[in-house]
PDB file of C-alpha atoms in Angstrom:
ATOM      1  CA  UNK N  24      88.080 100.363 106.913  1.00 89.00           C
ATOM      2  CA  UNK N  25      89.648  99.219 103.478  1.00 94.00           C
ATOM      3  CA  UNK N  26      87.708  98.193 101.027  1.00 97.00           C
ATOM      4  CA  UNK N  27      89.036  96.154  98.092  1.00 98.00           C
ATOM      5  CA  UNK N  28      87.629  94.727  95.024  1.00 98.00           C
ATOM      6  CA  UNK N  29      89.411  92.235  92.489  1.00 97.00           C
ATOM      7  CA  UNK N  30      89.211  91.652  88.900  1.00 97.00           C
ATOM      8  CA  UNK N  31      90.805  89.582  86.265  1.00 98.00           C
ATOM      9  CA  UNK N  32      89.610  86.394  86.887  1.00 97.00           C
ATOM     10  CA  UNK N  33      88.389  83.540  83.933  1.00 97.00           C
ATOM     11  CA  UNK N  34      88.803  80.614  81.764  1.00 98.00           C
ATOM     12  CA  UNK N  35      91.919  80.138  80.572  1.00 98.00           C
ATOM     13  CA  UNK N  36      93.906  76.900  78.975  1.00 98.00           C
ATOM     14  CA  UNK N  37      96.596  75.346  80.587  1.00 98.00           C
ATOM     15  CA  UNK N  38      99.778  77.488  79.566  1.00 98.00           C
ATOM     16  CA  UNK N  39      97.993  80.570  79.338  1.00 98.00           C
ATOM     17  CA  UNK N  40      98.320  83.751  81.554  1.00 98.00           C
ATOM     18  CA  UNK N  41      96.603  86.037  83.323  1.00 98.00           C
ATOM     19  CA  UNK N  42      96.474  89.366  85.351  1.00 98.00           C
ATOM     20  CA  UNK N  43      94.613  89.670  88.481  1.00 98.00           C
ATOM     21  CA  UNK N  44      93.699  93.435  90.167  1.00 98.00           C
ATOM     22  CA  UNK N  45      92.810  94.648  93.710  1.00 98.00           C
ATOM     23  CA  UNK N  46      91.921  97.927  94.058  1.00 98.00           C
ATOM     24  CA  UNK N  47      91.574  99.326  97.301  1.00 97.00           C
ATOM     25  CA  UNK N  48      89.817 102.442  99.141  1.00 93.00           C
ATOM     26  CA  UNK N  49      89.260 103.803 101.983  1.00 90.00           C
ATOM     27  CA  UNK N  50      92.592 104.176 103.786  1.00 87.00           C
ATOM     28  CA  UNK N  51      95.822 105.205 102.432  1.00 92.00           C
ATOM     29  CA  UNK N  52      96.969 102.046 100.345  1.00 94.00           C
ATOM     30  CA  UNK N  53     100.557 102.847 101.026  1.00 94.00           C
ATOM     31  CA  UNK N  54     100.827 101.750 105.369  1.00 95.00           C
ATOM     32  CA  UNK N  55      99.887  97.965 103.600  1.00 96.00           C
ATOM     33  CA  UNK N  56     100.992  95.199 102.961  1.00 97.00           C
ATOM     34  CA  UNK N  57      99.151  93.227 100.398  1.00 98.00           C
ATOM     35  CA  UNK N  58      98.958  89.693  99.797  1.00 98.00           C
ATOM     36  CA  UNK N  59      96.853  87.349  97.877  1.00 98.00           C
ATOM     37  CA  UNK N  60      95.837  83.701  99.002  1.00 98.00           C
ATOM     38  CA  UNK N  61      93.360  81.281  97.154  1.00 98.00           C
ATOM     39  CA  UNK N  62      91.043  78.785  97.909  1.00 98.00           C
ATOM     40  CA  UNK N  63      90.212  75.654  95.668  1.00 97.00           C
ATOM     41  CA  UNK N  64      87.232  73.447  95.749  1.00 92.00           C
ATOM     42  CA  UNK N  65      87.134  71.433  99.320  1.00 95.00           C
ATOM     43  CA  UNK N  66      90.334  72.898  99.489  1.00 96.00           C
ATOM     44  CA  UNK N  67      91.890  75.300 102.651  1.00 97.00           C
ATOM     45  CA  UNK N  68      92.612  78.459 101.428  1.00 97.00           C
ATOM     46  CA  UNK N  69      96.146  79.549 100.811  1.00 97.00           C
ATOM     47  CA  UNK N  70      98.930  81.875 100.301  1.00 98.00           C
ATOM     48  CA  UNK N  71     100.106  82.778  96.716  1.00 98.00           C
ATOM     49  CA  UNK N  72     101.877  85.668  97.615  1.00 98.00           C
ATOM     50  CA  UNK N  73     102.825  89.071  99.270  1.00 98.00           C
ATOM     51  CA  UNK N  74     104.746  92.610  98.893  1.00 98.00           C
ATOM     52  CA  UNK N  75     105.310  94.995 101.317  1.00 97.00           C
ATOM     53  CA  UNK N  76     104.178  98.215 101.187  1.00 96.00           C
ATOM     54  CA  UNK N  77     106.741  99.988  99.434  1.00 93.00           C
ATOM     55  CA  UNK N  78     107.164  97.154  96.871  1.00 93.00           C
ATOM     56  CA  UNK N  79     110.522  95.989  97.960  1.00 94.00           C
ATOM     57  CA  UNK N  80     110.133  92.912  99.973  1.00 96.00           C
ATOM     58  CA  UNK N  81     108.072  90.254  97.933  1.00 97.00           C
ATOM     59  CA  UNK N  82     106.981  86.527  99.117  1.00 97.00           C
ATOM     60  CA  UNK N  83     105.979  83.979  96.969  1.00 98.00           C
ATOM     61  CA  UNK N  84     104.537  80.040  97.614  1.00 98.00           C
ATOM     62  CA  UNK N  85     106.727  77.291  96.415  1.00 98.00           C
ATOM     63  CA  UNK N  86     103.882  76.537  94.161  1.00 97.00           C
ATOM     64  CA  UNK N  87     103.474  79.864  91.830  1.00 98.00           C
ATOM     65  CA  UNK N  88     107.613  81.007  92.009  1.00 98.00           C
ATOM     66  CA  UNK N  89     108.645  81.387  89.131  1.00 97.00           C
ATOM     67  CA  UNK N  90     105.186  81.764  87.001  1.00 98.00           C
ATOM     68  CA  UNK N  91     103.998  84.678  88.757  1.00 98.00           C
ATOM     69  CA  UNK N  92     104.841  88.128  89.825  1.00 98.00           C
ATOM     70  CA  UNK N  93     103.670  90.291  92.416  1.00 98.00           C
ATOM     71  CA  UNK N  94     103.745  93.908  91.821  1.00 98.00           C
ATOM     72  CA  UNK N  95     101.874  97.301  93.191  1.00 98.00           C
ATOM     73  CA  UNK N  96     101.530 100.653  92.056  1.00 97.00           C
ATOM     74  CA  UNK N  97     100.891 103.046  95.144  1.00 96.00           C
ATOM     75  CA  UNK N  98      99.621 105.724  92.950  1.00 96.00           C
ATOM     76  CA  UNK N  99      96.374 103.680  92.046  1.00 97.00           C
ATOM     77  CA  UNK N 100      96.065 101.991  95.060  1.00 97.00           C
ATOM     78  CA  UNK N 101      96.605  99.074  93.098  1.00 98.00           C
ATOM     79  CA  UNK N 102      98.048  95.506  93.207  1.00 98.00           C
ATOM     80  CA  UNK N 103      98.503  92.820  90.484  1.00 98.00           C
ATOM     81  CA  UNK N 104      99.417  89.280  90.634  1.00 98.00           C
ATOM     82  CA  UNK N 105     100.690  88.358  86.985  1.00 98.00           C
ATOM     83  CA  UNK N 106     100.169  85.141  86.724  1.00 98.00           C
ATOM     84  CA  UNK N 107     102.136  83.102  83.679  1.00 98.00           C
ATOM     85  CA  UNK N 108     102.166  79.246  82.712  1.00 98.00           C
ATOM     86  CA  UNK N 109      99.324  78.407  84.432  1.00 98.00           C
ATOM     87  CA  UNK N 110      98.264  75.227  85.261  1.00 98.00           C
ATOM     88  CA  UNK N 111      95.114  73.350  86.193  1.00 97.00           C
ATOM     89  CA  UNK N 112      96.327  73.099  89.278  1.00 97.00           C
ATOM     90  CA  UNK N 113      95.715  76.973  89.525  1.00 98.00           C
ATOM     91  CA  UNK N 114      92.123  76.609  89.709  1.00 98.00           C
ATOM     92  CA  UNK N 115      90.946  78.427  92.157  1.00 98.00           C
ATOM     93  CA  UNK N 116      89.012  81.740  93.794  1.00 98.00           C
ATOM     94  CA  UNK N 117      91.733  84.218  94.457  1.00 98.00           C
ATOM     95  CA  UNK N 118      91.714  86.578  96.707  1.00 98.00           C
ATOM     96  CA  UNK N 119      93.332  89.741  97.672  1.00 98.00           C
ATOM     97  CA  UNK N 120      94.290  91.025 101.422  1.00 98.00           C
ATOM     98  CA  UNK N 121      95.625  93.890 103.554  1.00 97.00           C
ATOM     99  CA  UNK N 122      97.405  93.792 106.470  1.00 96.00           C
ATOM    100  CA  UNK N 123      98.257  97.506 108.139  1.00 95.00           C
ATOM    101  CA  UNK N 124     101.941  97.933 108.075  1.00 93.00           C
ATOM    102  CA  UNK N 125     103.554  94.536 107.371  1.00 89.00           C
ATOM    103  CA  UNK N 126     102.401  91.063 104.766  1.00 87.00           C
ATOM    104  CA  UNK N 127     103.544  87.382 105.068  1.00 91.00           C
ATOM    105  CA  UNK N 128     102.007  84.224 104.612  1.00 92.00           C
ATOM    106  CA  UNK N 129      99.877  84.192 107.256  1.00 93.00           C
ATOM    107  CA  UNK N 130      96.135  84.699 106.468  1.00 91.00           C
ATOM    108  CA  UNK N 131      94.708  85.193 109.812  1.00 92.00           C
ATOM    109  CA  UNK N 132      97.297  88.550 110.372  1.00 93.00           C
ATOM    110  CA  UNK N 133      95.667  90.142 107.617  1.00 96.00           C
ATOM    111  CA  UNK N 134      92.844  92.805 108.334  1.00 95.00           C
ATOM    112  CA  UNK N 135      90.622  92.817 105.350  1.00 97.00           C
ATOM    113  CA  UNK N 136      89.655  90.761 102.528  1.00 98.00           C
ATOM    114  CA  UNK N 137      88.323  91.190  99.106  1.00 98.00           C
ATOM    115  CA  UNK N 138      85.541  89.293  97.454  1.00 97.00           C
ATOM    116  CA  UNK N 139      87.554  87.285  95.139  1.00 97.00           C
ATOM    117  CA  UNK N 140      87.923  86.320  91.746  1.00 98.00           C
ATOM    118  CA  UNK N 141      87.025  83.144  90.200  1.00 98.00           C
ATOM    119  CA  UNK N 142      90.222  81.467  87.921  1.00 98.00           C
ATOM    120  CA  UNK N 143      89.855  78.291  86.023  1.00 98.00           C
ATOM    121  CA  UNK N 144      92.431  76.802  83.974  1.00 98.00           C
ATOM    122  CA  UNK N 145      91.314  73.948  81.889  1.00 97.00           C
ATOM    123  CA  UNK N 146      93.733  70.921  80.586  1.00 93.00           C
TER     124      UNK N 146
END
């Protein structure tokens, strides 16, 4: 079982950034791939981005390249999604995901989910 927890989330003006966190536990960090995904209002939820698990191989939506970065720090069982230039459009509950041995786009092949993290960007 993996257990992970985000933080970062808020209010924020358009053009403003931000730094999101998922810390995990419970299994070692490094055999995952993380991604996050988020979910807007009567929206589907859906992918932002990924890295593998050594950090080398990183996947971004049309949407965020460009404005944000996905990075991880094995050490702290940590990953970040820097997110710059943000846009109302951005609005949304973000949330990070693990997926033993491999990431991608695809929610459904990841194994466990964190709570999420409100982010609202106002015009």
């Amino acid at each position: 079982q993996v257990q992970l927890v985000e933080s970062g989330g808020g209010l924020v003006q358009a053009g403003d950034s931000l730094r999101l966190s998922c810390v995990a536990s419970g299994r070692t960090f490094s055999n995952y791939g993380m991604g996050w995904f988020r979910q807007a209002p009567g929206k589907e939820r859906e992918f932002v981005a990924a890295i593998s698990r050594s950090g080398g191989n990183l996947y971004y939506a049309d949407s965020v390249k460009g404005r944000f970065t996905i990075s991880r720090d094995n050490a702290k069982n940590t990953v970040y999604l820097q997110m710059n230039s943000l846009k109302p459009e951005d609005t949304a509950v973000y949330y990070c995901a693990a997926r033993l041995y491999n990431s991608g786009q695809l929610d459904y092949r990841y194994n466990y989910w964190g709570q999420g993290t409100q982010v609202t960007v106002s015009s």
